[in-house]
């Protein structure tokens, strides 16, 4: 919390216009010669081959723009009762910064989520090293010996195990094994983002999203009992079965995280939406609502692909889990609270299906705002959440005309009403909001800012700006100042007053 507070002060200073951001010097080209080759998979580190099956044709070149992205190779072994995961991880990491690095920070999220991640060994280019443990065991620093010059690469190999919590407790139960369903989020040591604040290892607030991550490449082998249905980010590229176990390999890139859910009760439904196959993984009694979720997701994919950029993957997985949120987004996948799919569940007294539709649209929109265009979800949660909400408004307008749009606008005002429409800035870090105000402001007032921005810029320039924002920060990380600069460039106007009224802390 302390780290976050200091970061928040620094951010506030930048947002107040005290400093002009300096241009980041171009990093040196990536070099990975001299580092150990992969041992978990028989493929060269950055061979695009395994990933092509998971990318739609128009996005097949996506990896060309990421020649120095981190490569994760993971081997995950799920216990029979889905409460323990044994893992081996190899990471190819290239210093993409302008300065040498003397350590690499890795998040150990399960330790912040009521579980336990034990890292048994760490090897750096084949040599054993001893990392320093960070606050609450939530991260660790791996020393790099003589340092890592810009453009240079290293290979980390880690052996770890995760005890998954068996209750829905922290951060909405994103990591949990309950009622026969394993929800496995952020369950491997994840490289932190290095930016102008250094390594981002702030401890996330328990009521926001946890991650801030660069786009990376993932090859993941999952071993699980054969009667379990595994639903994961990415595309299955290999599968075998022997001795009561299944072994499935997934390829996913570019992406900011890898997620899986698993259950013996899952049944799979699929529906094609253009080049993408959408799948639901849900229990037998949830199939009617799952079919509906498929249709809503298909319509959302079609709309957002047209408005923003093509959906990059050939697969999207929707998994039902017993979480405490309504939905939770991951690259190429999202989790739905299974109560949304359960017949006769009078969830939050919403009329049947209404909540399901808005949640599916919102989570699908995160594939653009969070995964394709990344942001710091701890410091700038509004960049992905308010835009996902605004995209949901666009869907309702498209699907149901002005009446649909009115209804969604009313729901935004309704959320904001929970804090009596206080003009609390939408641009604060998660941790600076009181728990109740976070949802009311970022999800309620946040999308209303984009409505006001459209009004100020004019509809045409505003739509061009959203398209340009997506294209410019595709597979990169965006900041509020960059978003503002693009908007001002598009309208040729000064948006200082509007941003002061809505976004910035005063
Ligand atoms: Zn969201």
Coordinates of C-alpha atoms and ligand atoms in Angstrom, one line a residue:
X1 CA 0.0 0.0 0.0
X2 CA 2.9 2.3 0.8
X3 CA 4.4 1.8 -2.6
X4 CA 1.1 2.4 -4.3
X5 CA 0.6 5.6 -2.3
X6 CA 4.0 7.0 -3.4
X7 CA 3.3 5.9 -7.0
X8 CA -0.1 7.6 -6.8
X9 CA 1.6 10.9 -5.7
X10 CA 4.0 10.7 -8.6
X11 CA 1.1 10.0 -10.9
X12 CA -0.8 12.9 -9.6
X13 CA 2.2 15.2 -10.1
X14 CA 2.4 14.1 -13.8
X15 CA -1.3 14.5 -14.3
X16 CA -1.2 18.0 -12.8
X17 CA 1.0 19.0 -15.6
X18 CA 4.2 19.6 -13.5
X19 CA 6.3 17.5 -15.8
X20 CA 6.5 17.0 -19.5
X21 CA 7.0 13.3 -20.2
X22 CA 10.3 12.8 -21.9
X23 CA 10.5 10.7 -25.1
X24 CA 11.7 7.2 -24.3
X25 CA 14.8 6.4 -26.3
X26 CA 14.5 3.5 -28.7
X27 CA 15.7 0.3 -27.1
X28 CA 18.5 -1.7 -28.7
X29 CA 17.4 -4.5 -31.0
X30 CA 16.7 -7.8 -29.2
X31 CA 19.5 -10.3 -29.0
X32 CA 19.0 -13.8 -27.6
X33 CA 22.1 -15.6 -28.8
X34 CA 24.1 -17.2 -26.0
X35 CA 21.1 -17.9 -23.8
X36 CA 20.0 -21.5 -23.1
X37 CA 17.4 -22.9 -25.5
X38 CA 14.0 -24.0 -24.2
X39 CA 13.8 -27.5 -22.6
X40 CA 10.1 -27.8 -22.0
X41 CA 9.1 -27.5 -25.7
X42 CA 10.9 -28.4 -28.9
X43 CA 10.6 -25.1 -30.6
X44 CA 12.9 -22.1 -30.9
X45 CA 12.1 -19.3 -28.4
X46 CA 10.4 -16.9 -30.8
X47 CA 9.2 -19.3 -33.5
X48 CA 5.8 -17.9 -34.5
X49 CA 4.7 -21.3 -35.9
X50 CA 2.9 -22.6 -32.8
X51 CA 0.9 -19.4 -32.4
X52 CA -0.5 -19.1 -35.9
X53 CA -3.3 -21.5 -35.4
X54 CA -4.6 -19.2 -32.6
X55 CA -4.5 -16.0 -34.6
X56 CA -7.1 -15.0 -37.2
X57 CA -5.7 -14.6 -40.6
X58 CA -5.7 -10.8 -40.7
X59 CA -3.7 -10.8 -37.4
X60 CA -1.1 -13.5 -38.3
X61 CA 1.6 -10.8 -38.5
X62 CA 0.9 -9.6 -34.9
X63 CA 4.1 -11.2 -33.5
X64 CA 6.3 -9.4 -36.1
X65 CA 5.8 -6.2 -34.2
X66 CA 6.9 -7.8 -30.9
X67 CA 10.4 -9.1 -31.6
X68 CA 11.5 -8.7 -28.0
X69 CA 8.4 -9.7 -26.1
X70 CA 8.8 -12.0 -23.1
X71 CA 8.2 -15.7 -23.9
X72 CA 6.7 -18.0 -21.2
X73 CA 6.9 -21.7 -21.4
X74 CA 4.8 -23.4 -18.7
X75 CA 4.3 -26.9 -17.6
X76 CA 1.3 -27.2 -15.1
X77 CA 0.3 -30.4 -13.4
X78 CA -3.2 -30.2 -11.8
X79 CA -3.8 -32.5 -8.8
X80 CA -6.8 -34.9 -8.9
X81 CA -8.8 -32.7 -6.5
X82 CA -7.9 -29.5 -8.4
X83 CA -6.4 -27.8 -5.3
X84 CA -2.7 -28.0 -6.0
X85 CA -0.7 -27.1 -9.2
X86 CA 2.9 -28.1 -9.7
X87 CA 4.7 -26.0 -12.2
X88 CA 7.9 -25.6 -14.2
X89 CA 8.4 -22.3 -16.0
X90 CA 10.9 -21.1 -18.4
X91 CA 11.0 -17.4 -19.3
X92 CA 13.0 -15.7 -22.1
X93 CA 13.2 -12.1 -21.0
X94 CA 14.8 -9.3 -23.1
X95 CA 15.7 -5.9 -21.7
X96 CA 13.5 -3.6 -23.7
X97 CA 14.4 -0.6 -21.6
X98 CA 16.9 2.1 -22.5
X99 CA 19.0 1.4 -19.4
X100 CA 20.7 -1.7 -18.1
X101 CA 18.8 -3.7 -15.5
X102 CA 20.3 -5.4 -12.5
X103 CA 17.3 -7.4 -11.5
X104 CA 14.0 -8.8 -12.7
X105 CA 10.8 -8.5 -10.7
X106 CA 8.3 -11.4 -10.8
X107 CA 4.8 -11.3 -9.3
X108 CA 3.8 -14.2 -7.2
X109 CA 0.0 -13.4 -7.2
X110 CA -1.3 -16.5 -5.5
X111 CA 0.4 -15.3 -2.2
X112 CA -1.9 -12.2 -2.4
X113 CA -5.0 -14.2 -3.2
X114 CA -5.4 -16.4 -0.2
X115 CA -3.3 -19.2 -1.7
X116 CA 0.3 -20.2 -1.5
X117 CA 3.0 -20.1 -4.2
X118 CA 6.2 -21.7 -3.3
X119 CA 9.1 -21.1 -5.6
X120 CA 11.4 -24.1 -5.0
X121 CA 14.3 -23.1 -7.3
X122 CA 15.3 -20.3 -9.7
X123 CA 18.0 -20.7 -12.4
X124 CA 19.4 -17.8 -14.4
X125 CA 20.9 -19.0 -17.7
X126 CA 21.4 -22.4 -16.1
X127 CA 23.0 -21.2 -12.8
X128 CA 21.1 -21.3 -9.5
X129 CA 20.3 -17.9 -8.0
X130 CA 18.7 -16.7 -4.8
X131 CA 15.9 -14.1 -5.3
X132 CA 14.9 -11.5 -2.7
X133 CA 11.4 -11.9 -1.4
X134 CA 9.1 -8.8 -1.7
X135 CA 6.3 -7.5 0.4
X136 CA 3.8 -10.1 1.6
X137 CA 5.5 -12.7 -0.6
X138 CA 3.6 -11.0 -3.5
X139 CA 6.7 -10.7 -5.6
X140 CA 10.4 -11.5 -5.8
X141 CA 13.5 -9.9 -7.3
X142 CA 15.8 -12.1 -9.3
X143 CA 19.4 -10.6 -9.3
X144 CA 21.0 -10.4 -12.7
X145 CA 24.6 -10.6 -11.6
X146 CA 26.6 -8.4 -14.0
X147 CA 23.4 -6.7 -15.2
X148 CA 21.4 -6.9 -18.4
X149 CA 22.3 -4.4 -21.1
X150 CA 19.5 -3.0 -23.4
X151 CA 18.6 -5.6 -26.0
X152 CA 20.2 -8.5 -24.1
X153 CA 18.3 -11.5 -23.0
X154 CA 18.3 -14.0 -20.2
X155 CA 16.5 -17.3 -19.5
X156 CA 14.9 -18.0 -16.1
X157 CA 13.9 -21.4 -15.1
X158 CA 11.6 -21.8 -12.0
X159 CA 10.1 -24.7 -10.3
X160 CA 7.1 -23.8 -8.2
X161 CA 3.9 -25.1 -6.6
X162 CA 0.6 -23.4 -5.9
X163 CA -1.8 -24.3 -3.2
X164 CA -5.1 -22.9 -4.5
X165 CA -7.5 -21.4 -1.8
X166 CA -10.6 -23.4 -1.3
X167 CA -12.8 -20.4 -0.5
X168 CA -13.9 -17.3 -2.4
X169 CA -12.1 -14.7 -0.4
X170 CA -9.8 -12.2 -1.9
X171 CA -10.2 -10.3 -5.2
X172 CA -13.5 -11.9 -6.0
X173 CA -12.2 -15.4 -5.9
X174 CA -10.2 -15.1 -9.1
X175 CA -8.0 -17.9 -7.8
X176 CA -10.0 -20.6 -6.1
X177 CA -10.9 -24.2 -6.2
X178 CA -14.5 -24.5 -4.9
X179 CA -17.6 -26.6 -5.7
X180 CA -15.5 -28.7 -8.0
X181 CA -14.4 -25.8 -10.2
X182 CA -10.8 -24.6 -10.4
X183 CA -10.4 -21.0 -11.4
X184 CA -6.7 -20.5 -12.0
X185 CA -5.8 -16.8 -12.5
X186 CA -2.3 -15.4 -12.5
X187 CA -1.0 -18.8 -11.3
X188 CA 2.6 -18.6 -12.5
X189 CA 5.4 -16.2 -11.7
X190 CA 4.6 -13.2 -13.9
X191 CA 7.2 -10.7 -15.0
X192 CA 6.3 -7.2 -13.7
X193 CA 6.2 -4.1 -16.0
X194 CA 9.3 -1.9 -15.9
X195 CA 8.4 1.7 -16.7
X196 CA 9.2 5.2 -15.6
X197 CA 8.4 4.2 -12.0
X198 CA 10.8 1.3 -12.2
X199 CA 9.5 -2.2 -11.5
X200 CA 5.8 -2.1 -10.8
X201 CA 5.3 -4.4 -7.8
X202 CA 2.7 -2.4 -5.8
X203 CA 0.3 -4.6 -3.8
X204 CA -3.1 -4.4 -5.5
X205 CA -6.2 -3.3 -3.7
X206 CA -8.5 -6.3 -2.9
X207 CA -11.4 -4.8 -4.9
X208 CA -9.7 -4.1 -8.3
X209 CA -8.0 -6.0 -11.0
X210 CA -4.5 -7.2 -10.1
X211 CA -2.3 -7.1 -13.2
X212 CA -0.3 -4.7 -15.3
X213 CA 1.5 -6.7 -17.9
X214 CA 3.3 -6.4 -21.3
X215 CA 2.1 -8.5 -24.2
X216 CA 4.0 -11.8 -24.3
X217 CA 4.0 -15.3 -25.8
X218 CA 2.7 -18.3 -24.0
X219 CA 3.2 -22.0 -24.6
X220 CA 1.5 -24.0 -21.8
X221 CA 1.3 -27.7 -21.2
X222 CA -1.4 -28.7 -18.8
X223 CA -1.6 -32.2 -17.2
X224 CA -5.0 -33.1 -15.6
X225 CA -7.1 -36.1 -14.8
X226 CA -8.8 -37.2 -18.0
X227 CA -12.4 -36.8 -16.7
X228 CA -11.8 -33.1 -16.1
X229 CA -12.7 -30.5 -18.8
X230 CA -10.0 -27.8 -19.0
X231 CA -10.9 -24.5 -20.6
X232 CA -8.1 -22.1 -21.1
X233 CA -6.8 -19.0 -22.9
X234 CA -5.4 -19.7 -26.3
X235 CA -5.7 -22.6 -28.7
X236 CA -5.1 -26.3 -28.1
X237 CA -2.2 -27.3 -30.4
X238 CA -1.5 -30.8 -29.0
X239 CA -3.3 -33.3 -26.9
X240 CA -2.6 -36.8 -25.7
X241 CA -4.2 -39.2 -23.1
X242 CA -2.6 -42.0 -21.2
X243 CA -3.0 -43.7 -17.7
X244 CA -6.0 -41.7 -16.7
X245 CA -4.3 -38.4 -17.5
X246 CA -4.7 -35.9 -20.3
X247 CA -1.9 -33.7 -21.5
X248 CA -2.9 -30.6 -23.5
X249 CA -0.7 -27.9 -24.9
X250 CA -2.0 -24.4 -25.5
X251 CA -0.5 -21.6 -27.6
X252 CA -1.4 -18.0 -26.9
X253 CA 0.2 -14.8 -28.3
X254 CA 0.3 -12.0 -28.1
X255 CA -1.4 -11.8 -24.8
X256 CA -0.9 -10.3 -21.3
X257 CA -1.7 -13.3 -19.2
X258 CA -2.7 -17.0 -19.3
X259 CA -5.9 -18.3 -17.6
X260 CA -7.5 -21.6 -17.1
X261 CA -10.6 -23.1 -15.5
X262 CA -11.2 -26.7 -15.0
X263 CA -14.1 -28.9 -13.8
X264 CA -15.4 -32.4 -14.1
X265 CA -18.9 -30.9 -14.4
X266 CA -18.2 -28.7 -17.4
X267 CA -20.0 -29.2 -20.7
X268 CA -18.7 -27.4 -23.7
X269 CA -20.9 -25.5 -26.3
X270 CA -19.4 -23.8 -29.3
X271 CA -20.6 -21.2 -31.8
X272 CA -18.7 -19.8 -34.7
X273 CA -18.5 -16.0 -35.1
X274 CA -16.6 -15.2 -38.3
X275 CA -13.1 -16.7 -37.9
X276 CA -13.5 -17.2 -34.2
X277 CA -14.9 -20.1 -32.3
X278 CA -16.6 -19.1 -29.1
X279 CA -16.9 -21.8 -26.4
X280 CA -18.7 -21.9 -23.1
X281 CA -17.7 -24.2 -20.3
X282 CA -20.5 -24.5 -17.8
X283 CA -22.4 -27.2 -15.9
X284 CA -25.4 -29.1 -17.4
X285 CA -28.1 -27.0 -15.8
X286 CA -26.5 -23.8 -17.2
X287 CA -26.7 -24.7 -20.9
X288 CA -29.7 -22.6 -21.9
X289 CA -28.1 -19.4 -20.6
X290 CA -24.7 -20.5 -21.9
X291 CA -26.2 -20.7 -25.4
X292 CA -27.5 -17.2 -24.9
X293 CA -24.0 -16.0 -23.8
X294 CA -22.6 -17.4 -27.0
X295 CA -25.0 -15.3 -29.1
X296 CA -24.3 -12.2 -27.1
X297 CA -20.5 -12.7 -27.3
X298 CA -20.7 -13.3 -31.1
X299 CA -22.6 -10.1 -31.6
X300 CA -20.1 -8.2 -29.4
X301 CA -17.1 -9.7 -31.3
X302 CA -18.6 -8.7 -34.6
X303 CA -19.4 -5.1 -33.4
X304 CA -16.1 -4.4 -31.7
X305 CA -14.1 -5.9 -34.5
X306 CA -15.8 -3.5 -36.8
X307 CA -15.6 -0.4 -34.5
X308 CA -12.0 -0.9 -33.1
X309 CA -9.8 -3.7 -34.6
X310 CA -10.3 -7.3 -35.5
X311 CA -10.6 -9.7 -32.6
X312 CA -7.1 -11.3 -32.8
X313 CA -7.8 -14.9 -31.8
X314 CA -9.5 -17.9 -33.4
X315 CA -11.0 -18.8 -30.0
X316 CA -12.8 -17.1 -27.1
X317 CA -13.6 -19.1 -24.0
X318 CA -16.4 -18.2 -21.6
X319 CA -16.2 -20.1 -18.3
X320 CA -18.7 -20.3 -15.5
X321 CA -17.0 -20.1 -12.1
X322 CA -18.3 -19.5 -8.5
X323 CA -16.6 -16.0 -8.3
X324 CA -17.8 -13.0 -6.4
X325 CA -17.7 -10.6 -9.3
X326 CA -20.1 -10.6 -12.2
X327 CA -17.4 -11.3 -14.8
X328 CA -13.6 -11.2 -14.9
X329 CA -11.6 -10.7 -18.1
X330 CA -8.5 -12.6 -19.4
X331 CA -6.8 -12.8 -22.8
X332 CA -9.0 -14.9 -25.0
X333 CA -11.2 -15.9 -22.2
X334 CA -13.5 -14.5 -19.4
X335 CA -15.1 -15.9 -16.3
X336 CA -18.8 -15.4 -15.6
X337 CA -20.3 -15.7 -12.2
X338 CA -22.1 -19.0 -12.5
X339 CA -25.2 -17.5 -10.8
X340 CA -25.7 -15.5 -14.0
X341 CA -26.2 -18.8 -15.8
X342 CA -28.2 -20.7 -13.2
X343 CA -31.9 -21.1 -13.8
X344 CA -34.2 -19.5 -11.2
X345 CA -31.3 -17.6 -9.6
X346 CA -32.8 -14.2 -8.8
X347 CA -29.5 -12.6 -9.1
X348 CA -29.5 -9.0 -7.8
X349 CA -33.2 -9.0 -8.6
X350 CA -32.4 -8.1 -12.2
X351 CA -34.9 -9.2 -14.8
X352 CA -33.9 -12.5 -16.3
X353 CA -31.0 -12.3 -18.8
X354 CA -30.6 -8.5 -18.6
X355 CA -27.6 -8.7 -16.3
X356 CA -26.1 -11.6 -18.3
X357 CA -26.2 -9.6 -21.5
X358 CA -24.5 -6.5 -20.2
X359 CA -21.8 -8.6 -18.4
X360 CA -21.0 -10.7 -21.4
X361 CA -20.7 -7.5 -23.6
X362 CA -18.5 -5.7 -21.0
X363 CA -16.1 -8.7 -20.6
X364 CA -15.9 -9.2 -24.4
X365 CA -15.0 -5.5 -24.7
X366 CA -12.0 -6.1 -22.4
X367 CA -10.4 -8.1 -25.2
X368 CA -9.8 -4.7 -26.8
X369 CA -9.4 -2.6 -23.6
X370 CA -7.1 -4.5 -21.3
X371 CA -5.7 -7.1 -23.6
X372 CA -5.1 -5.6 -27.0
X373 CA -4.5 -2.1 -25.6
X374 CA -3.0 -2.6 -22.2
X375 CA -2.9 -0.2 -19.2
X376 CA -1.9 -0.1 -15.6
X377 CA -4.9 -1.6 -14.0
X378 CA -3.8 -0.5 -10.5
X379 CA -3.0 3.1 -11.3
X380 CA -5.3 3.8 -14.2
X381 CA -8.2 1.4 -13.9
X382 CA -10.5 3.8 -15.8
X383 CA -8.6 3.3 -19.1
X384 CA -9.9 -0.2 -19.5
X385 CA -13.0 -0.3 -17.3
X386 CA -14.6 3.0 -18.4
X387 CA -13.9 2.1 -22.0
X388 CA -15.3 -1.4 -21.6
X389 CA -18.4 0.3 -20.2
X390 CA -18.6 2.8 -23.0
X391 CA -18.2 0.0 -25.6
X392 CA -21.2 -1.7 -23.8
X393 CA -23.2 1.4 -24.4
X394 CA -22.3 1.3 -28.1
X395 CA -23.5 -2.4 -28.2
X396 CA -26.9 -1.5 -26.7
X397 CA -27.3 1.4 -29.1
X398 CA -26.5 -0.9 -32.0
X399 CA -28.7 -3.8 -30.7
X400 CA -31.7 -1.9 -29.4
X401 CA -31.5 1.7 -30.8
X402 CA -31.9 4.8 -28.8
X403 CA -34.0 3.1 -26.2
X404 CA -31.2 0.6 -25.5
X405 CA -28.7 3.4 -25.2
X406 CA -31.0 5.3 -22.8
X407 CA -31.3 2.2 -20.6
X408 CA -27.5 1.7 -20.4
X409 CA -27.0 5.5 -19.7
X410 CA -29.5 5.2 -16.9
X411 CA -27.6 2.3 -15.4
X412 CA -24.4 4.4 -15.5
X413 CA -26.1 7.2 -13.7
X414 CA -27.6 4.6 -11.3
X415 CA -24.1 3.4 -10.4
X416 CA -22.8 7.0 -9.9
X417 CA -25.9 7.7 -7.8
X418 CA -24.5 5.2 -5.2
X419 CA -22.1 8.1 -4.2
X420 CA -24.8 10.7 -4.7
X421 CA -23.2 11.8 -8.0
X422 CA -20.3 13.2 -6.2
X423 CA -17.8 14.6 -8.9
X424 CA -15.0 12.3 -7.7
X425 CA -12.3 12.0 -10.4
X426 CA -12.5 8.9 -12.6
X427 CA -8.7 8.9 -13.0
X428 CA -7.6 7.8 -9.5
X429 CA -5.6 4.6 -8.7
X430 CA -7.9 1.8 -7.4
X431 CA -6.4 2.1 -3.9
X432 CA -7.4 5.7 -3.6
X433 CA -11.1 5.0 -3.9
X434 CA -13.1 3.9 -1.0
X435 CA -14.3 0.4 -1.9
X436 CA -17.9 1.4 -2.7
X437 CA -16.8 4.5 -4.6
X438 CA -14.5 2.5 -6.9
X439 CA -17.4 0.9 -8.8
X440 CA -19.6 3.9 -8.7
X441 CA -17.0 6.2 -10.2
X442 CA -14.9 4.1 -12.5
X443 CA -17.9 2.0 -13.9
X444 CA -20.6 4.6 -13.5
X445 CA -19.1 8.1 -14.0
X446 CA -16.3 6.7 -16.1
X447 CA -18.3 5.9 -19.2
X448 CA -20.2 9.2 -18.8
X449 CA -16.9 11.0 -19.3
X450 CA -16.5 9.4 -22.7
X451 CA -20.1 10.5 -23.5
X452 CA -19.0 14.1 -22.5
X453 CA -15.8 13.7 -24.6
X454 CA -17.8 12.7 -27.6
X455 CA -20.0 15.8 -27.1
X456 CA -16.9 18.1 -26.8
X457 CA -15.0 16.6 -29.8
X458 CA -17.9 15.9 -32.1
X459 CA -19.0 12.4 -33.1
X460 CA -16.8 12.0 -36.1
X461 CA -13.5 13.1 -34.6
X462 CA -14.4 11.1 -31.4
X463 CA -14.8 7.9 -33.3
X464 CA -11.6 8.5 -35.3
X465 CA -9.8 9.1 -32.0
X466 CA -11.0 5.8 -30.5
X467 CA -9.9 4.0 -33.6
X468 CA -6.5 5.7 -33.5
X469 CA -6.1 5.0 -29.8
X470 CA -6.7 1.3 -30.5
X471 CA -4.3 1.2 -33.5
X472 CA -1.6 3.2 -31.8
X473 CA -1.4 1.2 -28.6
X474 CA -2.2 -2.2 -30.0
X475 CA -0.2 -4.7 -27.9
X476 CA 1.3 -1.8 -26.1
X477 CA 0.6 0.1 -22.8
X478 CA -1.4 3.3 -22.9
X479 CA -1.4 6.1 -20.3
X480 CA -4.1 8.8 -19.6
X481 CA -1.8 11.5 -21.0
X482 CA -1.4 9.6 -24.2
X483 CA -5.1 9.1 -24.6
X484 CA -5.6 12.8 -24.0
X485 CA -3.0 13.8 -26.5
X486 CA -4.6 11.6 -29.2
X487 CA -8.0 13.1 -28.4
X488 CA -6.7 16.7 -28.6
X489 CA -4.8 15.9 -31.8
X490 CA -8.0 14.6 -33.4
X491 CA -10.3 17.5 -32.5
X492 CA -7.6 20.2 -32.6
X493 CA -9.0 21.4 -29.3
X494 CA -7.8 22.0 -25.7
X495 CA -9.4 19.4 -23.4
X496 CA -7.8 20.7 -20.2
X497 CA -11.0 21.8 -18.6
X498 CA -12.9 18.7 -19.5
X499 CA -10.2 16.4 -18.1
X500 CA -10.0 18.6 -15.0
X501 CA -13.7 18.3 -14.5
X502 CA -13.8 14.5 -14.9
X503 CA -10.5 12.8 -14.8
X504 CA -7.8 14.4 -12.7
X505 CA -7.6 14.7 -8.9
X506 CA -8.1 18.3 -7.8
Ligands
LIG1 ZN1 -14.4 -4.7 -16.4

